[in-house]
Short mmCIF file of C-alpha atoms in Angstrom, two decimals:
data_model
loop_
_atom_site.label_atom_id
_atom_site.label_comp_id
_atom_site.label_asym_id
_atom_site.label_seq_id
_atom_site.Cartn_x
_atom_site.Cartn_y
_atom_site.Cartn_z
CA UNK B 629 -4.06 29.35 12.38
CA UNK B 630 -0.90 31.18 11.32
CA UNK B 631 -1.71 34.90 11.13
CA UNK B 632 1.22 35.69 8.83
CA UNK B 633 0.16 36.08 5.19
CA UNK B 634 2.80 34.52 2.89
CA UNK B 635 3.50 36.20 -0.42
CA UNK B 636 2.52 34.66 -3.75
CA UNK B 637 5.31 33.56 -6.05
CA UNK B 638 5.07 32.64 -9.73
CA UNK B 639 7.47 30.18 -11.37
CA UNK B 640 7.74 28.75 -14.85
CA UNK B 641 7.91 24.99 -15.41
CA UNK B 642 11.71 25.16 -15.44
CA UNK B 643 11.61 26.30 -11.77
CA UNK B 644 12.61 29.84 -12.65
CA UNK B 645 11.13 32.50 -10.35
CA UNK B 646 9.17 34.96 -12.50
CA UNK B 647 7.44 37.27 -10.04
CA UNK B 648 6.77 37.81 -6.31
CA UNK B 649 3.56 39.50 -5.19
CA UNK B 650 2.81 40.52 -1.60
CA UNK B 651 -0.05 42.90 -2.35
CA UNK B 652 -3.11 40.90 -3.39
CA UNK B 653 -6.79 41.17 -2.64
CA UNK B 654 -7.36 37.57 -1.57
CA UNK B 655 -6.20 34.00 -2.02
CA UNK B 656 -8.16 30.81 -1.35
CA UNK B 657 -6.87 27.25 -1.27
CA UNK B 658 -8.71 23.96 -1.09
CA UNK B 659 -6.16 21.25 -0.26
CA UNK B 660 -7.19 17.59 -0.52
CA UNK B 661 -5.81 14.39 0.98
CA UNK B 662 -6.49 12.09 -2.00
CA UNK B 663 -8.02 14.39 -4.58
CA UNK B 664 -7.19 17.45 -6.67
CA UNK B 665 -7.39 20.75 -4.82
CA UNK B 666 -8.03 24.25 -6.09
CA UNK B 667 -6.50 27.73 -5.90
CA UNK B 668 -8.05 31.13 -6.54
CA UNK B 669 -6.53 34.57 -6.06
CA UNK B 670 -7.59 38.10 -6.91
CA UNK B 671 -5.30 41.03 -7.73
CA UNK B 672 -5.86 44.73 -8.29
CA UNK B 673 -5.69 45.84 -11.91
CA UNK B 674 -2.69 47.99 -11.03
CA UNK B 675 -0.72 44.96 -9.83
CA UNK B 676 2.50 43.97 -11.59
CA UNK B 677 1.09 40.43 -11.53
CA UNK B 678 -1.35 41.26 -14.35
CA UNK B 679 1.11 41.23 -17.30
CA UNK B 680 3.01 38.29 -15.84
CA UNK B 681 -0.10 36.12 -15.70
CA UNK B 682 -1.80 37.32 -18.86
CA UNK B 683 1.29 36.84 -21.06
CA UNK B 684 2.26 33.39 -19.74
CA UNK B 685 0.55 30.04 -20.38
CA UNK B 686 2.59 27.73 -18.14
CA UNK B 687 2.94 28.97 -14.58
CA UNK B 688 3.17 27.43 -11.13
CA UNK B 689 2.02 29.48 -8.14
CA UNK B 690 3.56 28.96 -4.70
CA UNK B 691 2.28 30.40 -1.43
CA UNK B 692 4.09 29.19 1.66
CA UNK B 693 4.02 25.37 1.65
CA UNK B 694 1.33 25.22 -1.03
CA UNK B 695 1.67 25.10 -4.81
CA UNK B 696 -0.67 24.89 -7.78
CA UNK B 697 -0.63 25.01 -11.55
CA UNK B 698 -2.37 28.00 -13.12
CA UNK B 699 -5.26 26.72 -15.25
CA UNK B 700 -7.29 29.86 -15.84
CA UNK B 701 -7.44 33.63 -15.56
CA UNK B 702 -10.21 36.20 -15.81
CA UNK B 703 -9.80 39.91 -16.35
CA UNK B 704 -12.71 42.11 -15.29
CA UNK B 705 -13.09 44.42 -12.32
CA UNK B 706 -9.94 42.74 -11.03
CA UNK B 707 -7.57 39.97 -12.12
CA UNK B 708 -8.75 36.51 -11.01
CA UNK B 709 -6.30 33.62 -11.24
CA UNK B 710 -7.41 30.00 -10.94
CA UNK B 711 -5.39 26.85 -10.46
CA UNK B 712 -5.29 23.20 -9.49
CA UNK B 713 -2.90 21.56 -7.05
CA UNK B 714 0.06 19.97 -8.77
CA UNK B 715 -1.32 16.42 -8.67
CA UNK B 716 -3.63 17.68 -11.44
CA UNK B 717 -0.74 16.73 -13.72
CA UNK B 718 -1.71 13.10 -13.12
CA UNK B 719 -4.85 13.74 -15.18
CA UNK B 720 -2.58 14.55 -18.11
CA UNK B 721 -1.00 11.09 -18.22
CA UNK B 722 -2.46 7.70 -19.12
CA UNK B 723 -1.84 4.32 -17.50
CA UNK B 724 -1.97 1.28 -19.78
CA UNK B 725 -4.16 -1.74 -19.08
CA UNK B 726 -2.43 -4.45 -17.04
CA UNK B 727 -3.23 -7.86 -15.61
CA UNK B 728 -4.03 -8.45 -11.95
CA UNK B 729 -0.99 -7.44 -9.90
CA UNK B 730 -0.42 -7.99 -6.20
CA UNK B 731 1.66 -5.76 -3.93
CA UNK B 732 1.72 -2.93 -1.40
CA UNK B 733 -0.39 0.02 -2.54
CA UNK B 734 2.48 2.52 -2.40
CA UNK B 735 4.79 0.33 -4.48
CA UNK B 736 2.10 -0.30 -7.12
CA UNK B 737 1.27 3.38 -7.38
CA UNK B 738 4.86 4.59 -7.46
CA UNK B 739 5.61 2.16 -10.29
CA UNK B 740 2.69 3.33 -12.44
CA UNK B 741 3.41 7.02 -11.82
CA UNK B 742 7.03 6.61 -12.85
CA UNK B 743 5.94 4.71 -15.98
CA UNK B 744 3.49 7.50 -16.85
CA UNK B 745 6.17 10.20 -16.44
CA UNK B 746 8.93 8.28 -18.22
CA UNK B 747 9.84 11.33 -20.31
CA UNK B 748 9.79 13.82 -17.43
CA UNK B 749 11.16 12.12 -14.34
CA UNK B 750 9.18 12.56 -11.15
CA UNK B 751 11.12 11.91 -7.95
CA UNK B 752 9.68 9.16 -5.82
CA UNK B 753 8.82 10.14 -2.27
CA UNK B 754 9.24 8.05 0.85
CA UNK B 755 7.72 4.58 1.05
CA UNK B 756 5.26 3.67 3.79
CA UNK B 757 6.31 0.56 5.75
CA UNK B 758 4.17 -2.47 6.60
CA UNK B 759 1.32 -1.89 4.19
CA UNK B 760 -0.78 -5.01 3.43
CA UNK B 761 -0.87 -6.33 -0.12
CA UNK B 762 -3.73 -5.50 -2.45
CA UNK B 763 -4.60 -6.75 -5.93
CA UNK B 764 -5.29 -4.27 -8.73
CA UNK B 765 -5.78 -4.51 -12.47
CA UNK B 766 -7.00 -2.38 -15.32
CA UNK B 767 -8.78 -3.88 -18.31
CA UNK B 768 -8.48 -0.67 -20.33
CA UNK B 769 -6.30 2.41 -20.49
CA UNK B 770 -7.21 4.88 -17.76
CA UNK B 771 -6.26 8.30 -16.48
CA UNK B 772 -3.25 7.94 -14.19
CA UNK B 773 -4.94 10.12 -11.57
CA UNK B 774 -7.99 7.84 -11.31
CA UNK B 775 -5.76 4.79 -10.88
CA UNK B 776 -3.71 6.52 -8.17
CA UNK B 777 -6.75 7.80 -6.30
CA UNK B 778 -8.66 4.51 -6.36
CA UNK B 779 -5.66 2.36 -5.47
CA UNK B 780 -4.66 4.51 -2.48
CA UNK B 781 -8.24 4.83 -1.26
CA UNK B 782 -8.30 1.09 -0.57
CA UNK B 783 -5.70 1.62 2.16
CA UNK B 784 -6.88 4.99 3.47
CA UNK B 785 -3.86 6.72 1.89
CA UNK B 786 -3.51 10.04 0.10
CA UNK B 787 -1.04 11.66 -2.27
CA UNK B 788 0.43 14.92 -3.47
CA UNK B 789 2.67 16.24 -6.22
CA UNK B 790 5.25 18.68 -4.89
CA UNK B 791 6.81 21.49 -6.87
CA UNK B 792 10.22 21.58 -5.21
CA UNK B 793 11.61 24.84 -6.55
CA UNK B 794 14.63 24.71 -4.23
CA UNK B 795 15.90 21.43 -5.71
CA UNK B 796 14.25 21.99 -9.10
CA UNK B 797 12.33 18.74 -9.11
CA UNK B 798 8.81 17.32 -9.07
CA UNK B 799 8.15 14.92 -6.21
CA UNK B 800 5.28 12.46 -6.02
CA UNK B 801 4.59 11.63 -2.38
CA UNK B 802 2.10 9.19 -0.89
CA UNK B 803 0.60 10.48 2.36
CA UNK B 804 -0.40 8.54 5.43
CA UNK B 805 -1.73 10.78 8.19
CA UNK B 806 -1.37 10.25 11.92
CA UNK B 807 -4.00 7.66 12.88
CA UNK B 808 -3.68 8.57 16.57
CA UNK B 809 -3.69 12.34 16.56
CA UNK B 810 -4.89 13.34 20.07
CA UNK B 811 -6.49 16.55 18.82
CA UNK B 812 -10.16 17.05 19.74
CA UNK B 813 -12.05 19.47 17.50
CA UNK B 814 -15.20 20.46 19.32
CA UNK B 815 -17.86 23.13 19.40
CA UNK B 816 -18.07 22.50 23.13
CA UNK B 817 -14.36 23.19 23.54
CA UNK B 818 -14.80 26.32 21.41
CA UNK B 819 -12.07 25.47 18.92
CA UNK B 820 -14.68 24.88 16.18
CA UNK B 821 -17.61 26.94 14.95
CA UNK B 822 -19.97 27.17 11.97
CA UNK B 823 -19.95 23.36 11.86
CA UNK B 824 -22.05 21.80 9.11
CA UNK B 825 -22.82 18.07 8.89
CA UNK B 826 -24.34 16.25 5.92
CA UNK B 827 -25.28 12.61 5.37
CA UNK B 828 -25.77 11.15 1.88
CA UNK B 829 -27.16 7.69 1.08
CA UNK B 830 -28.14 8.43 -2.51
CA UNK B 831 -25.52 6.08 -4.02
CA UNK B 832 -25.76 3.37 -1.37
CA UNK B 833 -26.02 -0.19 -2.68
CA UNK B 834 -25.31 -3.65 -1.29
CA UNK B 835 -24.89 -5.61 -4.54
CA UNK B 836 -23.68 -4.83 -8.01
CA UNK B 837 -23.33 -6.17 -11.51
CA UNK B 838 -20.33 -5.61 -13.74
CA UNK B 839 -19.27 -6.81 -17.17
CA UNK B 840 -16.26 -9.11 -16.93
CA UNK B 841 -13.93 -9.45 -19.88
CA UNK B 842 -12.36 -12.77 -20.81
CA UNK B 843 -8.60 -13.22 -20.74
CA UNK B 844 -7.52 -14.79 -24.03
CA UNK B 845 -5.28 -17.75 -23.19
CA UNK B 846 -4.45 -18.57 -26.82
CA UNK B 847 -5.14 -21.47 -29.19
CA UNK B 848 -5.69 -24.92 -27.70
CA UNK B 849 -5.90 -28.47 -29.10
CA UNK B 850 -8.59 -30.42 -27.22
CA UNK B 851 -7.30 -33.81 -28.42
CA UNK B 852 -3.85 -33.43 -26.79
CA UNK B 853 -5.06 -30.84 -24.24
CA UNK B 854 -2.20 -28.43 -24.90
CA UNK B 855 -1.81 -24.86 -26.09
CA UNK B 856 -0.34 -24.26 -29.55
CA UNK B 857 2.26 -21.78 -30.69
CA UNK B 858 1.82 -19.62 -33.79
CA UNK B 859 3.13 -22.48 -35.99
CA UNK B 860 0.61 -24.96 -34.63
CA UNK B 861 3.09 -26.85 -32.46
CA UNK B 862 2.12 -27.94 -28.95
CA UNK B 863 3.48 -26.17 -25.87
CA UNK B 864 4.31 -28.58 -23.07
CA UNK B 865 2.87 -28.06 -19.59
CA UNK B 866 -0.12 -26.04 -20.77
CA UNK B 867 -3.01 -28.46 -20.23
CA UNK B 868 -6.28 -27.16 -18.79
CA UNK B 869 -8.54 -28.89 -16.27
CA UNK B 870 -12.30 -28.67 -15.97
CA UNK B 871 -13.63 -27.65 -12.60
CA UNK B 872 -16.61 -29.15 -10.82
CA UNK B 873 -18.85 -28.07 -7.98
CA UNK B 874 -17.05 -30.56 -5.73
CA UNK B 875 -13.58 -29.67 -7.02
CA UNK B 876 -13.66 -26.04 -8.15
CA UNK B 877 -10.81 -24.45 -10.09
CA UNK B 878 -11.23 -20.69 -9.52
CA UNK B 879 -8.16 -19.93 -11.64
CA UNK B 880 -10.20 -20.83 -14.75
CA UNK B 881 -12.55 -17.89 -14.16
CA UNK B 882 -12.87 -15.36 -16.99
CA UNK B 883 -10.46 -17.20 -19.27
CA UNK B 884 -11.06 -18.38 -22.82
CA UNK B 885 -9.29 -20.69 -25.24
CA UNK B 886 -9.80 -20.91 -29.01
CA UNK B 887 -10.01 -24.42 -30.45
CA UNK B 888 -7.45 -25.39 -33.09
CA UNK B 889 -5.83 -28.72 -33.90
CA UNK B 890 -2.07 -29.04 -33.99
CA UNK B 891 -0.07 -29.08 -37.17
CA UNK B 892 -0.61 -32.26 -39.25
CA UNK B 893 -3.47 -33.44 -36.99
CA UNK B 894 -6.06 -35.65 -38.68
CA UNK B 895 -8.83 -34.55 -36.32
CA UNK B 896 -11.58 -32.23 -37.52
CA UNK B 897 -13.49 -32.33 -34.22
CA UNK B 898 -13.06 -33.82 -30.77
CA UNK B 899 -15.22 -34.45 -27.70
CA UNK B 900 -13.73 -32.81 -24.62
CA UNK B 901 -15.36 -31.81 -21.33
CA UNK B 902 -18.57 -33.47 -22.52
CA UNK B 903 -19.04 -31.46 -25.73
CA UNK B 904 -17.90 -31.81 -29.33
CA UNK B 905 -15.49 -29.07 -30.28
CA UNK B 906 -14.63 -27.79 -33.75
CA UNK B 907 -11.86 -25.45 -34.94
CA UNK B 908 -12.88 -21.85 -34.26
CA UNK B 909 -15.01 -22.74 -31.24
CA UNK B 910 -14.19 -21.22 -27.87
CA UNK B 911 -13.93 -22.88 -24.48
CA UNK B 912 -14.74 -20.38 -21.75
CA UNK B 913 -15.28 -20.16 -18.01
CA UNK B 914 -17.80 -17.65 -16.64
CA UNK B 915 -18.06 -18.97 -13.07
CA UNK B 916 -15.88 -19.35 -9.97
CA UNK B 917 -16.24 -23.16 -9.92
CA UNK B 918 -14.02 -23.29 -12.99
CA UNK B 919 -16.52 -25.29 -15.05
CA UNK B 920 -15.67 -24.93 -18.74
CA UNK B 921 -18.21 -24.68 -21.54
CA UNK B 922 -18.36 -24.26 -25.27
CA UNK B 923 -19.09 -20.83 -26.73
CA UNK B 924 -19.18 -19.28 -30.17
CA UNK B 925 -18.09 -15.82 -28.98
CA UNK B 926 -16.23 -14.22 -26.12
CA UNK B 927 -18.18 -11.04 -25.38
CA UNK B 928 -17.96 -9.69 -21.81
CA UNK B 929 -20.44 -11.32 -19.45
CA UNK B 930 -22.39 -10.07 -16.43
CA UNK B 931 -21.18 -11.01 -12.97
CA UNK B 932 -22.91 -10.24 -9.68
CA UNK B 933 -20.93 -9.31 -6.58
CA UNK B 934 -22.00 -8.50 -3.04
CA UNK B 935 -20.51 -6.74 -0.07
CA UNK B 936 -19.11 -8.82 2.79
CA UNK B 937 -22.46 -8.86 4.64
CA UNK B 938 -25.14 -10.02 2.15
CA UNK B 939 -28.63 -8.51 2.44
CA UNK B 940 -31.68 -10.58 1.42
CA UNK B 941 -34.63 -8.27 2.11
CA UNK B 942 -36.02 -4.99 0.79
CA UNK B 943 -32.72 -3.33 1.71
CA UNK B 944 -30.83 -5.34 -0.92
CA UNK B 945 -30.08 -2.51 -3.33
CA UNK B 946 -28.36 -3.29 -6.62
CA UNK B 947 -26.36 -1.14 -8.98
CA UNK B 948 -24.77 -1.49 -12.41
CA UNK B 949 -21.04 -0.99 -11.93
CA UNK B 950 -18.63 0.43 -14.48
CA UNK B 951 -15.60 -1.69 -13.55
CA UNK B 952 -14.35 -4.14 -16.17
CA UNK B 953 -12.76 -6.55 -13.69
CA UNK B 954 -13.61 -7.94 -10.27
CA UNK B 955 -11.12 -5.78 -8.38
CA UNK B 956 -12.32 -2.60 -10.12
CA UNK B 957 -15.97 -3.50 -9.51
CA UNK B 958 -15.47 -4.32 -5.83
CA UNK B 959 -13.72 -1.00 -5.30
CA UNK B 960 -16.67 0.82 -6.84
CA UNK B 961 -19.18 -1.24 -4.85
CA UNK B 962 -17.42 -0.63 -1.54
CA UNK B 963 -17.48 3.10 -2.23
CA UNK B 964 -21.27 2.98 -2.68
CA UNK B 965 -22.04 3.65 0.97
CA UNK B 966 -23.58 6.21 3.26
CA UNK B 967 -21.20 9.14 3.63
CA UNK B 968 -21.27 11.42 6.64
CA UNK B 969 -19.32 14.61 6.02
CA UNK B 970 -18.50 17.43 8.41
CA UNK B 971 -16.71 20.70 7.95
CA UNK B 972 -16.30 23.68 10.19
CA UNK B 973 -14.08 26.62 10.87
CA UNK B 974 -11.46 26.29 13.59
CA UNK B 975 -9.77 28.62 16.03
CA UNK B 976 -6.70 27.97 18.12
CA UNK B 977 -5.52 25.00 16.02
CA UNK B 978 -3.12 25.09 13.11
CA UNK B 979 -2.87 23.15 9.86
CA UNK B 980 0.49 22.15 8.45
CA UNK B 981 1.22 20.67 5.04
CA UNK B 982 3.06 17.38 5.31
CA UNK B 983 5.97 18.64 3.24
CA UNK B 984 8.51 19.41 5.94
CA UNK B 985 6.12 20.65 8.61
CA UNK B 986 6.96 20.08 12.26
CA UNK B 987 4.48 18.43 14.56
CA UNK B 988 5.39 20.70 17.45
CA UNK B 989 4.40 23.71 15.34
CA UNK B 990 1.17 22.36 13.81
CA UNK B 991 -1.79 20.49 15.23
CA UNK B 992 -2.92 18.46 12.23
CA UNK B 993 -2.33 17.68 8.58
CA UNK B 994 -4.22 15.90 5.84
CA UNK B 995 -5.01 12.27 6.55
CA UNK B 996 -4.90 12.65 10.35
CA UNK B 997 -7.67 10.96 12.28
CA UNK B 998 -9.00 13.13 15.10
CA UNK B 999 -11.92 13.14 17.50
CA UNK B 1000 -14.70 15.49 16.41
CA UNK B 1001 -17.48 16.56 18.77
CA UNK B 1002 -20.41 18.71 17.77
CA UNK B 1003 -23.85 19.69 18.92
CA UNK B 1004 -26.72 21.18 16.94
CA UNK B 1005 -29.91 21.77 18.85
CA UNK B 1006 -30.82 18.60 20.69
CA UNK B 1007 -28.48 16.45 18.58
CA UNK B 1008 -25.03 15.59 19.89
CA UNK B 1009 -22.39 13.31 18.44
CA UNK B 1010 -18.73 12.47 18.79
CA UNK B 1011 -16.78 10.34 16.33
CA UNK B 1012 -13.30 9.81 15.00
CA UNK B 1013 -12.98 11.35 11.56
CA UNK B 1014 -10.27 11.59 8.94
CA UNK B 1015 -9.26 15.04 7.75
CA UNK B 1016 -9.61 14.79 3.97
CA UNK B 1017 -9.33 18.45 3.09
CA UNK B 1018 -8.76 21.94 4.38
CA UNK B 1019 -9.92 25.30 3.05
CA UNK B 1020 -7.50 28.17 3.64
CA UNK B 1021 -8.13 31.83 2.92
CA UNK B 1022 -5.98 34.94 3.15
CA UNK B 1023 -7.61 38.35 2.99
CA UNK B 1024 -6.90 41.65 4.68
CA UNK B 1025 -8.32 41.28 8.16
CA UNK B 1026 -9.68 37.81 7.45
CA UNK B 1027 -7.43 34.76 7.67
CA UNK B 1028 -8.86 31.36 8.39
CA UNK B 1029 -8.91 27.62 7.88
CA UNK B 1030 -11.69 25.08 7.66
CA UNK B 1031 -10.87 21.36 7.84
CA UNK B 1032 -13.14 18.88 6.04
CA UNK B 1033 -13.81 15.50 7.67
CA UNK B 1034 -15.05 12.15 6.42
CA UNK B 1035 -15.81 8.80 7.97
CA UNK B 1036 -12.86 6.56 8.72
CA UNK B 1037 -13.07 3.58 6.36
CA UNK B 1038 -12.25 0.42 8.26
#
């Protein structure tokens, strides 16, 4: 842990330095790998910081490598200032619904962040090479932060928003910690103490149900088996095929077509796929075999999904999922697991923020995977854990850091 206490600097949103304070009662940071962190500081009522903070609504606070947006203040026995790390700004933007898209997680996220901040350019950070492709979609508008967090979580990645006052720019950076950090954090080795472990299976489930929405494919003439344009003319190359159990057509899944006959057609009904169809009917597919059926409405329908290792006994636990598409629902289901968390204070090891820190000066950063060993009474355990957060505090005579660990998702 660095024993030097950095001063606290206040900037406006135009990167103008407003005030520097090196006499404060305390400051506390909670920095997160793939979540929004917090800031809290306390100042004496005689501090010059008081009028600066109380008379300003839009401030960014910087302390060393860390930065946060001021979101609250409280004046009582002292001045308390509260903030959120700069990626909190992602909660103030909305990402539009979009169809299933395939690509590397960092590329997908960077694209949506830049779209969300079209009117206030955010500089794109470095890309991460050799990431596998994932498929994501959103059936409704969503908070940009929730999209970013969920998308990156699939690949064990994190993110941050940097307030780069030197270059006067906001930078959105995807983080990928060191997967082979040789650091061992251990109560036995005496570089960890006050270690607390918790295990939570409250939200564990093996199967889930979600409501799938249909994708409207347009108007379709069953007699010629072609889609129609707005004028009722056929569109070549748009025929649809019925799936069977022996010859499934998964691409039909969750699609619907509205029956209409082409312009100048003499047909008022037609038998297709074994049923008589009339104008205004719908042909839908609610199964992965691609079998089509007639329907009079296209409300969302329930779909059951399971984790990769199905359970068929009393331990098959189901849950109703909130996702509106298969990819969203699977992400939620895979997160419904037993979580083993550990956090503890450290001594003799040093945290460094990924923004420009040097590995030969710091022992770990967010996202690193390290070996953790701990013993409590007769219980001993050692496991590789990802560092998903760190608590930092600066007070007179009391400076410390406390990393937070979670299971490594394979």
